[in-house]
């Protein structure tokens, strides 16, 4: 398979470069900027991209790749900091400039190769504090903005390009086209990265392993897709376990079991540990204690299952590519299989090797595979749900009454958003319940009932979030349904704190 290697200089957009390239079916991988020349050669790349980054090339501690990498005679594209590195390395000069952040008009001076097919000017996304004052010999300017005269440059002799703007962000018009020009036309990379191909090659790799595989499934898309791929490869040598902790969304346990057992015919066990979890959580209102109890109890139930149903040689996990990179455990995702013990607090005696079929993939790629494998859309479009479930959505002690309110009210929120075509537009949406009560009137009677808090947020990565400006009519409908359909509830509030200072979950 043809591959583009992206050297990561620390830009928040580095992963996006890979994702954009993969979107047009070429495999791209992110590696640390200080990868050795020998290691990089082993990747056998068709081209190299230097990402952006927060540093300045003239700083003493600036991240600089091994010098032989510049002379590999491979197509090279530098983006932002990467552009400045190329300018500096080949003899131009980079200087501090006025910070330019946001959209600028890029005028195309030369529409051959890199900037072909994008017209005479585009809006391009800038985020930099340095710029090229002079460009290296035998380089030419192929695009400029009002403030940066060398916003895009190209070598006259080699396939080397530098661009000050970020083609990987959606705010750059024709950004993907520019990446395509580089990857397809300059590097001549083949578009052979497809999810169908990935499924075939992964199933083939996994079918060669020996021994039984244990997979804990949560109903989330990652563990589901990992399990289904392994199931294709080794059938009943895979055993899936689903632990019902009593903190799930309404009917979730039944939906998950039906999907795995009836639709996919997977060797699947549900352990109903809800009573045990809820007993352990009884009287606890501290959020971190709740998390700890849920985590410990899960390990306990899971290990017990492994002991009674083993031996297992493998533990399957739905680890994704960004986790692999961030954990720093591996320099690349190349292998599906990792030898590793005692993961996530599981006891040593389990001695399991780790099988991670998704460790090369981004989330959107996992969604595509889910679709190909026939996973119901409802599951792969569902919002993220915290591991400790309703334990962190119920404020204060968890009681059967609060659990029931949170489940039914959240279902109403989800159903109404789906009905009004808002569900896919928001990041997370749920209803929470706490200790507070308020007076209402039902018929002629005063009633002292629960307050339900509806929380619906927009976010890109859960690091920050903003409350969703939902139409008032929709909020009204949600509120009416909650108070009408849940007897104990008298008031509904809408949480309008953003993150920060609030968080997405109330506990
Ligand atoms: P907060 O509440 O910190 O949540 O703004 C950010 C994102 O993380 C999810 N979340 C969790 N996920 N275990 C999880 O697996 C947890 O303990 C946990 N707490 C919060 C939350 O749903 C949101 O997507």
Short mmCIF file of C-alpha atoms and ligand atoms in Angstrom, two decimals:
data_model
loop_
_atom_site.label_atom_id
_atom_site.label_comp_id
_atom_site.label_asym_id
_atom_site.label_seq_id
_atom_site.Cartn_x
_atom_site.Cartn_y
_atom_site.Cartn_z
CA UNK A 1 0.00 0.00 0.00
CA UNK A 2 1.29 3.46 -0.84
CA UNK A 3 1.92 5.66 2.15
CA UNK A 4 2.43 9.32 2.98
CA UNK A 5 4.32 9.99 6.19
CA UNK A 6 3.52 13.13 8.17
CA UNK A 7 6.21 14.34 10.56
CA UNK A 8 4.54 15.80 13.62
CA UNK A 9 5.96 19.07 14.91
CA UNK A 10 3.21 19.49 17.46
CA UNK A 11 0.45 21.31 15.62
CA UNK A 12 -3.08 20.77 16.88
CA UNK A 13 -3.92 20.01 13.24
CA UNK A 14 -1.32 17.25 12.64
CA UNK A 15 -3.85 14.41 12.84
CA UNK A 16 -6.14 16.32 10.50
CA UNK A 17 -3.54 16.15 7.74
CA UNK A 18 -3.60 12.34 7.91
CA UNK A 19 -7.36 12.23 8.08
CA UNK A 20 -7.83 14.45 5.04
CA UNK A 21 -5.42 12.34 3.01
CA UNK A 22 -7.09 9.12 4.05
CA UNK A 23 -10.42 10.61 3.01
CA UNK A 24 -9.27 10.39 -0.59
CA UNK A 25 -8.13 6.79 -0.02
CA UNK A 26 -4.39 7.18 0.43
CA UNK A 27 -2.88 5.81 3.61
CA UNK A 28 -1.17 8.45 5.76
CA UNK A 29 0.61 7.96 9.04
CA UNK A 30 1.78 10.41 11.69
CA UNK A 31 5.28 9.94 13.12
CA UNK A 32 7.27 12.02 15.62
CA UNK A 33 9.43 14.70 13.98
CA UNK A 34 12.59 13.14 15.46
CA UNK A 35 12.12 9.79 13.71
CA UNK A 36 15.48 8.54 12.48
CA UNK A 37 16.32 8.51 8.81
CA UNK A 38 16.56 4.69 8.92
CA UNK A 39 13.15 4.34 10.56
CA UNK A 40 11.60 6.68 8.06
CA UNK A 41 13.08 4.70 5.18
CA UNK A 42 11.45 1.56 6.55
CA UNK A 43 8.07 3.20 6.01
CA UNK A 44 8.92 3.40 2.32
CA UNK A 45 6.87 6.59 1.90
CA UNK A 46 5.74 8.00 -1.45
CA UNK A 47 6.04 11.47 0.02
CA UNK A 48 6.67 13.36 3.24
CA UNK A 49 4.75 16.17 4.89
CA UNK A 50 6.09 18.35 7.68
CA UNK A 51 3.22 19.48 9.91
CA UNK A 52 2.84 22.84 11.57
CA UNK A 53 3.93 23.41 15.14
CA UNK A 54 4.18 26.05 17.83
CA UNK A 55 7.97 26.63 17.59
CA UNK A 56 10.12 29.10 15.68
CA UNK A 57 12.90 27.71 13.52
CA UNK A 58 15.39 30.28 14.85
CA UNK A 59 14.91 29.18 18.48
CA UNK A 60 17.67 27.11 20.00
CA UNK A 61 15.36 24.28 21.00
CA UNK A 62 13.41 24.26 17.74
CA UNK A 63 12.42 20.75 16.64
CA UNK A 64 14.51 19.91 13.58
CA UNK A 65 14.36 16.56 11.80
CA UNK A 66 17.49 14.61 10.97
CA UNK A 67 19.23 16.42 8.16
CA UNK A 68 19.37 13.40 5.80
CA UNK A 69 15.56 13.47 5.73
CA UNK A 70 15.66 16.69 3.70
CA UNK A 71 17.76 14.95 1.07
CA UNK A 72 15.73 11.79 0.62
CA UNK A 73 14.81 12.79 -2.88
CA UNK A 74 11.17 12.25 -2.09
CA UNK A 75 8.39 14.75 -2.62
CA UNK A 76 8.22 17.03 0.42
CA UNK A 77 5.51 19.44 1.54
CA UNK A 78 5.96 21.74 4.52
CA UNK A 79 2.91 23.26 6.20
CA UNK A 80 3.25 26.40 8.38
CA UNK A 81 6.17 25.56 10.71
CA UNK A 82 7.09 22.86 8.16
CA UNK A 83 7.18 25.54 5.47
CA UNK A 84 9.49 27.67 7.60
CA UNK A 85 11.76 24.68 8.18
CA UNK A 86 12.12 24.20 4.44
CA UNK A 87 12.84 27.90 3.92
CA UNK A 88 15.46 27.84 6.67
CA UNK A 89 17.06 24.54 5.70
CA UNK A 90 17.50 25.41 2.02
CA UNK A 91 19.03 28.82 2.69
CA UNK A 92 16.17 31.30 2.95
CA UNK A 93 15.41 33.45 5.98
CA UNK A 94 12.55 33.21 8.46
CA UNK A 95 11.68 36.18 10.63
CA UNK A 96 9.19 37.02 13.32
CA UNK A 97 6.14 38.68 11.79
CA UNK A 98 2.86 40.10 12.92
CA UNK A 99 0.74 37.25 14.15
CA UNK A 100 -1.69 36.22 11.46
CA UNK A 101 -4.60 34.13 12.64
CA UNK A 102 -7.69 33.31 10.68
CA UNK A 103 -8.70 33.53 7.08
CA UNK A 104 -6.55 35.42 4.51
CA UNK A 105 -6.86 35.85 0.79
CA UNK A 106 -4.18 33.82 -0.97
CA UNK A 107 -3.40 34.96 -4.50
CA UNK A 108 -2.09 32.16 -6.71
CA UNK A 109 1.03 33.19 -8.66
CA UNK A 110 1.73 29.83 -10.27
CA UNK A 111 -0.99 27.27 -10.74
CA UNK A 112 1.15 24.37 -11.83
CA UNK A 113 1.29 21.24 -9.72
CA UNK A 114 0.56 22.04 -6.05
CA UNK A 115 -1.87 24.88 -6.61
CA UNK A 116 -3.44 23.67 -9.85
CA UNK A 117 -7.18 23.65 -10.38
CA UNK A 118 -8.07 26.08 -7.58
CA UNK A 119 -8.60 29.31 -9.51
CA UNK A 120 -6.81 32.63 -9.06
CA UNK A 121 -7.30 33.12 -5.34
CA UNK A 122 -8.68 31.27 -2.33
CA UNK A 123 -9.46 31.97 1.33
CA UNK A 124 -6.69 30.23 3.27
CA UNK A 125 -6.46 29.57 7.02
CA UNK A 126 -3.42 31.08 8.72
CA UNK A 127 -2.13 30.53 12.21
CA UNK A 128 1.46 31.71 12.55
CA UNK A 129 3.80 34.25 14.08
CA UNK A 130 6.77 33.79 11.68
CA UNK A 131 7.13 34.13 7.94
CA UNK A 132 9.65 33.73 5.15
CA UNK A 133 11.52 37.00 4.63
CA UNK A 134 13.56 35.59 1.77
CA UNK A 135 13.20 32.28 0.01
CA UNK A 136 16.02 29.85 -0.84
CA UNK A 137 17.87 29.91 -4.14
CA UNK A 138 16.19 27.99 -6.93
CA UNK A 139 12.82 28.32 -5.16
CA UNK A 140 9.95 30.39 -6.52
CA UNK A 141 6.91 32.00 -4.96
CA UNK A 142 3.72 30.30 -6.11
CA UNK A 143 1.26 32.14 -3.86
CA UNK A 144 1.13 35.23 -1.63
CA UNK A 145 -1.17 37.03 0.78
CA UNK A 146 -1.25 40.73 1.58
CA UNK A 147 1.01 40.24 4.57
CA UNK A 148 3.06 37.18 3.55
CA UNK A 149 4.77 37.53 0.23
CA UNK A 150 6.05 33.96 0.25
CA UNK A 151 2.94 32.20 1.53
CA UNK A 152 3.49 29.33 -0.92
CA UNK A 153 6.79 28.32 -2.49
CA UNK A 154 8.13 25.57 -4.75
CA UNK A 155 11.58 24.31 -5.62
CA UNK A 156 12.50 24.82 -9.27
CA UNK A 157 14.40 21.53 -9.42
CA UNK A 158 12.84 19.14 -6.93
CA UNK A 159 9.38 18.19 -5.71
CA UNK A 160 9.65 20.37 -2.61
CA UNK A 161 6.89 22.76 -1.57
CA UNK A 162 6.14 24.98 1.40
CA UNK A 163 2.85 26.61 2.34
CA UNK A 164 2.32 29.03 5.19
CA UNK A 165 -1.40 28.22 5.50
CA UNK A 166 -3.18 25.07 6.66
CA UNK A 167 -4.78 23.09 3.79
CA UNK A 168 -6.02 20.47 6.27
CA UNK A 169 -8.57 22.72 8.00
CA UNK A 170 -12.00 23.16 6.47
CA UNK A 171 -11.67 26.95 6.47
CA UNK A 172 -9.10 26.74 3.66
CA UNK A 173 -10.94 26.69 0.35
CA UNK A 174 -9.72 23.86 -1.87
CA UNK A 175 -7.56 22.62 1.02
CA UNK A 176 -8.25 18.99 0.17
CA UNK A 177 -7.58 19.69 -3.51
CA UNK A 178 -4.16 21.07 -2.60
CA UNK A 179 -3.37 17.96 -0.55
CA UNK A 180 -4.66 15.82 -3.43
CA UNK A 181 -2.43 17.68 -5.87
CA UNK A 182 0.56 16.90 -3.71
CA UNK A 183 -0.31 13.29 -2.83
CA UNK A 184 -1.80 12.12 -6.13
CA UNK A 185 -0.02 14.24 -8.74
CA UNK A 186 3.36 15.02 -7.16
CA UNK A 187 3.88 11.84 -5.10
CA UNK A 188 1.90 9.67 -7.53
CA UNK A 189 0.45 7.75 -4.61
CA UNK A 190 -2.17 5.12 -5.39
CA UNK A 191 -5.63 5.45 -3.85
CA UNK A 192 -5.58 2.00 -2.36
CA UNK A 193 -6.61 2.70 1.25
CA UNK A 194 -10.22 1.55 1.45
CA UNK A 195 -12.19 0.26 4.38
CA UNK A 196 -13.19 -2.83 2.42
CA UNK A 197 -9.50 -3.55 1.85
CA UNK A 198 -8.78 -2.90 5.52
CA UNK A 199 -11.46 -5.36 6.61
CA UNK A 200 -10.08 -8.09 4.33
CA UNK A 201 -6.46 -7.66 5.35
CA UNK A 202 -7.27 -7.37 9.06
CA UNK A 203 -9.50 -10.44 9.04
CA UNK A 204 -6.76 -12.34 7.27
CA UNK A 205 -4.14 -11.26 9.83
CA UNK A 206 -6.34 -12.15 12.79
CA UNK A 207 -7.35 -15.50 11.34
CA UNK A 208 -3.74 -16.61 11.81
CA UNK A 209 -3.68 -16.18 15.59
CA UNK A 210 -4.00 -19.11 17.93
CA UNK A 211 -5.96 -19.38 21.15
CA UNK A 212 -9.19 -17.82 22.37
CA UNK A 213 -9.95 -14.13 22.46
CA UNK A 214 -11.86 -12.32 25.18
CA UNK A 215 -13.53 -9.04 24.31
CA UNK A 216 -15.38 -6.78 26.71
CA UNK A 217 -18.03 -4.91 24.78
CA UNK A 218 -19.72 -1.77 26.00
CA UNK A 219 -22.16 -1.19 23.17
CA UNK A 220 -19.94 1.65 21.98
CA UNK A 221 -18.84 1.63 18.37
CA UNK A 222 -15.14 0.86 18.96
CA UNK A 223 -15.52 -2.33 20.95
CA UNK A 224 -18.40 -3.42 18.71
CA UNK A 225 -16.42 -3.05 15.49
CA UNK A 226 -13.31 -4.66 17.03
CA UNK A 227 -15.42 -7.64 18.13
CA UNK A 228 -17.12 -8.03 14.76
CA UNK A 229 -13.84 -8.00 12.85
CA UNK A 230 -12.37 -10.64 15.16
CA UNK A 231 -15.56 -12.67 14.91
CA UNK A 232 -15.25 -12.70 11.12
CA UNK A 233 -11.75 -14.05 11.47
CA UNK A 234 -12.07 -16.66 14.20
CA UNK A 235 -15.80 -17.21 14.82
CA UNK A 236 -16.58 -18.77 18.17
CA UNK A 237 -13.01 -18.62 19.43
CA UNK A 238 -14.02 -15.06 20.30
CA UNK A 239 -16.06 -14.65 23.46
CA UNK A 240 -17.69 -11.31 24.09
CA UNK A 241 -18.75 -10.18 27.53
CA UNK A 242 -21.08 -7.35 28.27
CA UNK A 243 -21.34 -6.21 31.86
CA UNK A 244 -24.67 -4.63 32.72
CA UNK A 245 -23.77 -2.26 35.53
CA UNK A 246 -27.30 -0.93 35.93
CA UNK A 247 -26.12 2.52 34.83
CA UNK A 248 -27.00 2.28 31.14
CA UNK A 249 -29.43 4.16 28.98
CA UNK A 250 -33.03 2.96 28.77
CA UNK A 251 -33.20 -0.51 27.17
CA UNK A 252 -29.55 -0.36 26.15
CA UNK A 253 -28.66 -3.80 27.50
CA UNK A 254 -31.44 -5.45 25.49
CA UNK A 255 -30.48 -3.64 22.27
CA UNK A 256 -26.84 -4.64 22.59
CA UNK A 257 -27.61 -8.26 23.34
CA UNK A 258 -30.04 -8.50 20.43
CA UNK A 259 -27.50 -7.04 18.05
CA UNK A 260 -24.64 -9.34 19.02
CA UNK A 261 -26.56 -12.55 19.64
CA UNK A 262 -29.42 -12.43 17.17
CA UNK A 263 -28.08 -10.28 14.35
CA UNK A 264 -24.41 -11.18 14.36
CA UNK A 265 -24.52 -14.61 16.02
CA UNK A 266 -21.53 -13.80 18.17
CA UNK A 267 -20.58 -15.93 21.17
CA UNK A 268 -21.89 -13.38 23.65
CA UNK A 269 -22.55 -13.32 27.39
CA UNK A 270 -24.38 -10.62 29.30
CA UNK A 271 -23.50 -10.50 32.95
CA UNK A 272 -26.21 -8.74 34.88
CA UNK A 273 -24.19 -7.21 37.69
CA UNK A 274 -26.51 -4.25 38.16
CA UNK A 275 -27.51 -5.18 41.71
CA UNK A 276 -23.89 -5.52 42.79
CA UNK A 277 -22.89 -2.19 41.24
CA UNK A 278 -25.83 -0.36 42.75
CA UNK A 279 -25.21 -1.88 46.18
CA UNK A 280 -21.59 -0.76 46.08
CA UNK A 281 -22.67 2.72 45.00
CA UNK A 282 -25.33 3.06 47.63
CA UNK A 283 -24.86 6.13 49.80
CA UNK A 284 -21.99 7.48 47.65
CA UNK A 285 -22.32 11.00 46.27
CA UNK A 286 -18.72 11.92 45.51
CA UNK A 287 -18.18 11.76 41.72
CA UNK A 288 -14.63 10.44 41.83
CA UNK A 289 -15.56 7.75 44.36
CA UNK A 290 -18.39 6.71 42.06
CA UNK A 291 -15.97 6.42 39.15
CA UNK A 292 -13.56 4.37 41.23
CA UNK A 293 -16.24 1.98 42.42
CA UNK A 294 -17.61 1.45 38.91
CA UNK A 295 -14.09 0.84 37.56
CA UNK A 296 -13.10 -1.59 40.33
CA UNK A 297 -16.33 -3.52 40.16
CA UNK A 298 -16.01 -3.86 36.40
CA UNK A 299 -12.51 -5.32 36.72
CA UNK A 300 -13.76 -7.69 39.36
CA UNK A 301 -16.71 -8.99 37.32
CA UNK A 302 -14.68 -9.18 34.14
CA UNK A 303 -11.77 -11.06 35.73
CA UNK A 304 -14.16 -13.52 37.32
CA UNK A 305 -15.67 -14.24 33.92
CA UNK A 306 -12.23 -14.71 32.36
CA UNK A 307 -11.24 -17.12 35.13
CA UNK A 308 -14.37 -19.23 34.80
CA UNK A 309 -14.53 -19.26 31.01
CA UNK A 310 -10.89 -19.35 29.98
CA UNK A 311 -8.22 -19.99 29.21
CA UNK A 312 -7.91 -16.96 26.98
CA UNK A 313 -4.75 -15.99 25.17
CA UNK A 314 -5.90 -12.59 23.98
CA UNK A 315 -7.76 -9.57 25.21
CA UNK A 316 -9.34 -7.52 22.42
CA UNK A 317 -9.58 -3.77 22.73
CA UNK A 318 -11.03 -1.05 20.52
CA UNK A 319 -8.01 1.26 20.76
CA UNK A 320 -7.93 3.88 17.99
CA UNK A 321 -5.02 5.52 16.21
CA UNK A 322 -5.02 8.83 18.13
CA UNK A 323 -4.77 6.84 21.42
CA UNK A 324 -1.85 4.86 20.03
CA UNK A 325 -0.01 8.03 19.11
CA UNK A 326 -0.84 9.86 22.33
CA UNK A 327 0.05 6.98 24.63
CA UNK A 328 3.53 7.00 23.11
CA UNK A 329 3.55 3.23 23.60
CA UNK A 330 4.18 2.62 19.96
CA UNK A 331 5.89 4.62 17.25
CA UNK A 332 3.30 3.53 14.72
CA UNK A 333 0.18 1.50 14.37
CA UNK A 334 1.64 -0.92 11.81
CA UNK A 335 0.75 -4.05 13.73
CA UNK A 336 -2.64 -5.25 14.89
CA UNK A 337 -1.08 -7.19 17.67
CA UNK A 338 0.75 -5.92 20.71
CA UNK A 339 2.23 -7.98 23.47
CA UNK A 340 1.28 -6.32 26.69
CA UNK A 341 0.07 -7.42 30.08
CA UNK A 342 -1.98 -6.01 32.88
CA UNK A 343 -3.94 -3.49 30.89
CA UNK A 344 -6.51 -1.23 32.48
CA UNK A 345 -6.07 -2.72 35.94
CA UNK A 346 -6.71 -6.33 34.92
CA UNK A 347 -4.84 -8.73 37.19
CA UNK A 348 -1.46 -10.12 36.15
CA UNK A 349 -2.54 -13.73 36.38
CA UNK A 350 -4.76 -13.26 33.33
CA UNK A 351 -1.57 -12.95 31.29
CA UNK A 352 -3.36 -11.73 28.21
CA UNK A 353 -1.81 -10.43 25.03
CA UNK A 354 -3.55 -7.48 23.50
CA UNK A 355 -5.31 -7.57 20.17
CA UNK A 356 -6.17 -4.14 18.81
CA UNK A 357 -7.64 -4.41 15.32
CA UNK A 358 -8.49 -0.71 15.11
CA UNK A 359 -5.13 0.74 16.10
CA UNK A 360 -4.54 2.15 12.62
CA UNK A 361 -7.91 3.87 12.39
CA UNK A 362 -9.55 7.19 13.04
CA UNK A 363 -13.07 7.33 14.42
CA UNK A 364 -14.69 8.26 11.11
CA UNK A 365 -13.02 5.23 9.52
CA UNK A 366 -14.40 3.00 12.27
CA UNK A 367 -17.85 4.41 11.50
CA UNK A 368 -17.40 3.52 7.84
CA UNK A 369 -16.44 -0.04 8.78
CA UNK A 370 -19.43 -0.28 11.10
CA UNK A 371 -21.64 0.63 8.19
CA UNK A 372 -20.01 -1.91 5.89
CA UNK A 373 -20.36 -4.64 8.53
CA UNK A 374 -24.05 -3.86 8.92
CA UNK A 375 -24.01 -2.34 12.40
CA UNK A 376 -27.33 -0.47 12.86
CA UNK A 377 -26.94 3.26 12.20
CA UNK A 378 -28.51 4.02 15.57
CA UNK A 379 -25.44 2.56 17.24
CA UNK A 380 -22.69 4.17 15.23
CA UNK A 381 -24.31 7.59 15.18
CA UNK A 382 -25.03 7.50 18.91
CA UNK A 383 -23.43 10.19 21.08
CA UNK A 384 -20.51 9.29 23.33
CA UNK A 385 -21.61 7.91 26.69
CA UNK A 386 -19.32 7.99 29.74
CA UNK A 387 -17.90 4.66 30.98
CA UNK A 388 -19.42 5.10 34.48
CA UNK A 389 -22.74 5.82 32.75
CA UNK A 390 -25.54 7.32 34.75
CA UNK A 391 -23.35 7.31 37.87
CA UNK A 392 -21.93 10.62 36.62
CA UNK A 393 -25.23 11.93 35.24
CA UNK A 394 -27.07 11.57 38.52
CA UNK A 395 -26.06 14.22 41.02
CA UNK A 396 -25.56 12.92 44.54
CA UNK A 397 -26.52 9.46 45.67
CA UNK A 398 -27.80 7.02 43.06
CA UNK A 399 -31.27 5.78 43.94
CA UNK A 400 -33.71 3.64 41.93
CA UNK A 401 -36.01 6.64 41.62
CA UNK A 402 -33.30 8.93 40.24
CA UNK A 403 -32.08 6.19 37.90
CA UNK A 404 -35.54 5.72 36.49
CA UNK A 405 -36.05 9.48 36.03
CA UNK A 406 -32.66 9.93 34.33
CA UNK A 407 -33.28 7.02 31.96
CA UNK A 408 -36.76 8.00 30.86
CA UNK A 409 -36.04 11.73 30.65
CA UNK A 410 -32.86 11.13 28.63
CA UNK A 411 -34.76 8.90 26.25
CA UNK A 412 -37.28 11.71 25.74
CA UNK A 413 -34.44 14.17 25.03
CA UNK A 414 -32.83 11.80 22.52
CA UNK A 415 -36.11 10.90 20.81
CA UNK A 416 -37.19 14.52 20.43
CA UNK A 417 -33.81 15.53 19.00
CA UNK A 418 -33.95 12.69 16.49
CA UNK A 419 -37.51 13.58 15.54
CA UNK A 420 -36.60 17.26 15.01
CA UNK A 421 -33.43 16.35 13.08
CA UNK A 422 -31.17 17.88 15.74
CA UNK A 423 -29.60 14.72 17.15
CA UNK A 424 -26.72 14.49 14.68
CA UNK A 425 -25.96 18.20 15.00
CA UNK A 426 -25.12 18.08 18.70
CA UNK A 427 -22.25 16.44 20.59
CA UNK A 428 -24.09 15.05 23.60
CA UNK A 429 -27.62 15.33 24.96
CA UNK A 430 -29.11 13.92 28.12
CA UNK A 431 -31.24 14.65 31.16
CA UNK A 432 -29.78 14.62 34.64
CA UNK A 433 -31.39 14.57 38.03
CA UNK A 434 -30.09 15.59 41.43
CA UNK A 435 -31.21 16.24 44.96
CA UNK A 436 -33.14 19.44 44.31
CA UNK A 437 -36.90 19.51 44.35
CA UNK A 438 -39.43 22.17 43.41
CA UNK A 439 -43.14 22.69 43.84
CA UNK A 440 -45.56 22.13 41.00
CA UNK A 441 -49.30 21.92 40.58
CA UNK A 442 -50.95 18.85 39.18
CA UNK A 443 -54.68 19.34 38.72
CA UNK A 444 -55.58 21.27 41.83
CA UNK A 445 -52.90 19.74 43.96
CA UNK A 446 -49.50 21.06 44.95
CA UNK A 447 -46.77 18.54 44.41
CA UNK A 448 -43.17 18.66 45.63
CA UNK A 449 -41.28 16.87 42.86
CA UNK A 450 -37.88 16.42 41.23
CA UNK A 451 -36.11 18.94 39.03
CA UNK A 452 -34.67 17.49 35.82
CA UNK A 453 -31.78 19.28 34.13
CA UNK A 454 -31.51 18.93 30.37
CA UNK A 455 -27.96 19.27 29.04
CA UNK A 456 -27.32 19.52 25.30
CA UNK A 457 -23.93 20.66 24.06
CA UNK A 458 -21.98 21.38 20.90
CA UNK A 459 -18.35 20.33 20.90
CA UNK A 460 -15.60 19.13 18.59
CA UNK A 461 -13.49 17.09 20.95
CA UNK A 462 -15.15 17.34 24.40
CA UNK A 463 -12.25 19.53 25.59
CA UNK A 464 -14.47 22.58 25.32
CA UNK A 465 -18.21 22.71 24.80
CA UNK A 466 -21.00 25.19 24.41
CA UNK A 467 -24.67 24.79 25.19
CA UNK A 468 -26.77 24.21 22.12
CA UNK A 469 -29.07 27.04 21.10
CA UNK A 470 -32.05 24.78 20.56
CA UNK A 471 -35.29 26.30 19.22
CA UNK A 472 -37.54 27.27 22.12
CA UNK A 473 -40.41 25.23 20.73
CA UNK A 474 -38.27 22.09 20.86
CA UNK A 475 -37.18 22.83 24.43
CA UNK A 476 -40.79 23.37 25.34
CA UNK A 477 -41.80 20.04 23.83
CA UNK A 478 -39.03 18.23 25.70
CA UNK A 479 -40.02 19.90 28.96
CA UNK A 480 -43.71 19.13 28.48
CA UNK A 481 -43.06 15.50 27.72
CA UNK A 482 -40.78 15.05 30.72
CA UNK A 483 -43.25 16.56 33.20
CA UNK A 484 -46.22 14.78 31.60
CA UNK A 485 -44.61 11.36 31.32
CA UNK A 486 -42.61 11.20 34.54
CA UNK A 487 -44.88 11.59 37.48
CA UNK A 488 -42.17 12.56 39.97
CA UNK A 489 -40.90 15.52 37.92
CA UNK A 490 -42.31 19.00 38.42
CA UNK A 491 -39.66 21.22 36.81
CA UNK A 492 -37.31 21.00 33.83
CA UNK A 493 -34.29 23.28 33.55
CA UNK A 494 -31.86 23.76 30.65
CA UNK A 495 -28.14 23.94 31.48
CA UNK A 496 -26.59 26.98 29.81
CA UNK A 497 -23.06 26.86 31.17
CA UNK A 498 -20.30 26.28 28.68
CA UNK A 499 -17.17 24.22 29.29
CA UNK A 500 -15.13 25.77 30.82
CA UNK A 501 -16.02 26.69 33.50
CA UNK A 502 -18.59 23.87 33.67
CA UNK A 503 -18.02 20.34 32.36
CA UNK A 504 -20.20 18.29 30.05
CA UNK A 505 -21.24 15.81 32.74
CA UNK A 506 -22.51 17.18 36.05
CA UNK A 507 -20.42 14.81 38.17
P1 LIG B 1 -16.59 16.35 31.04
O1 LIG B 1 -17.76 16.07 31.92
O2 LIG B 1 -15.28 16.17 31.74
O3 LIG B 1 -16.63 15.22 29.93
O4 LIG B 1 -16.69 17.66 30.32
C1 LIG B 1 -15.87 15.22 28.75
C2 LIG B 1 -16.23 13.98 27.95
O5 LIG B 1 -15.83 12.81 28.66
C3 LIG B 1 -16.95 12.01 29.00
N1 LIG B 1 -16.72 11.56 30.36
C4 LIG B 1 -16.29 10.33 30.68
N2 LIG B 1 -16.05 9.26 29.90
N3 LIG B 1 -15.45 8.03 31.84
C5 LIG B 1 -15.65 8.09 30.48
O6 LIG B 1 -15.46 7.09 29.80
C6 LIG B 1 -15.67 9.07 32.67
O7 LIG B 1 -15.49 8.96 33.89
C7 LIG B 1 -16.13 10.28 32.07
N4 LIG B 1 -16.45 11.49 32.56
C8 LIG B 1 -16.80 12.26 31.50
C9 LIG B 1 -18.16 12.89 28.84
O8 LIG B 1 -19.33 12.14 28.54
C10 LIG B 1 -17.73 13.81 27.74
O9 LIG B 1 -17.92 13.22 26.46
#
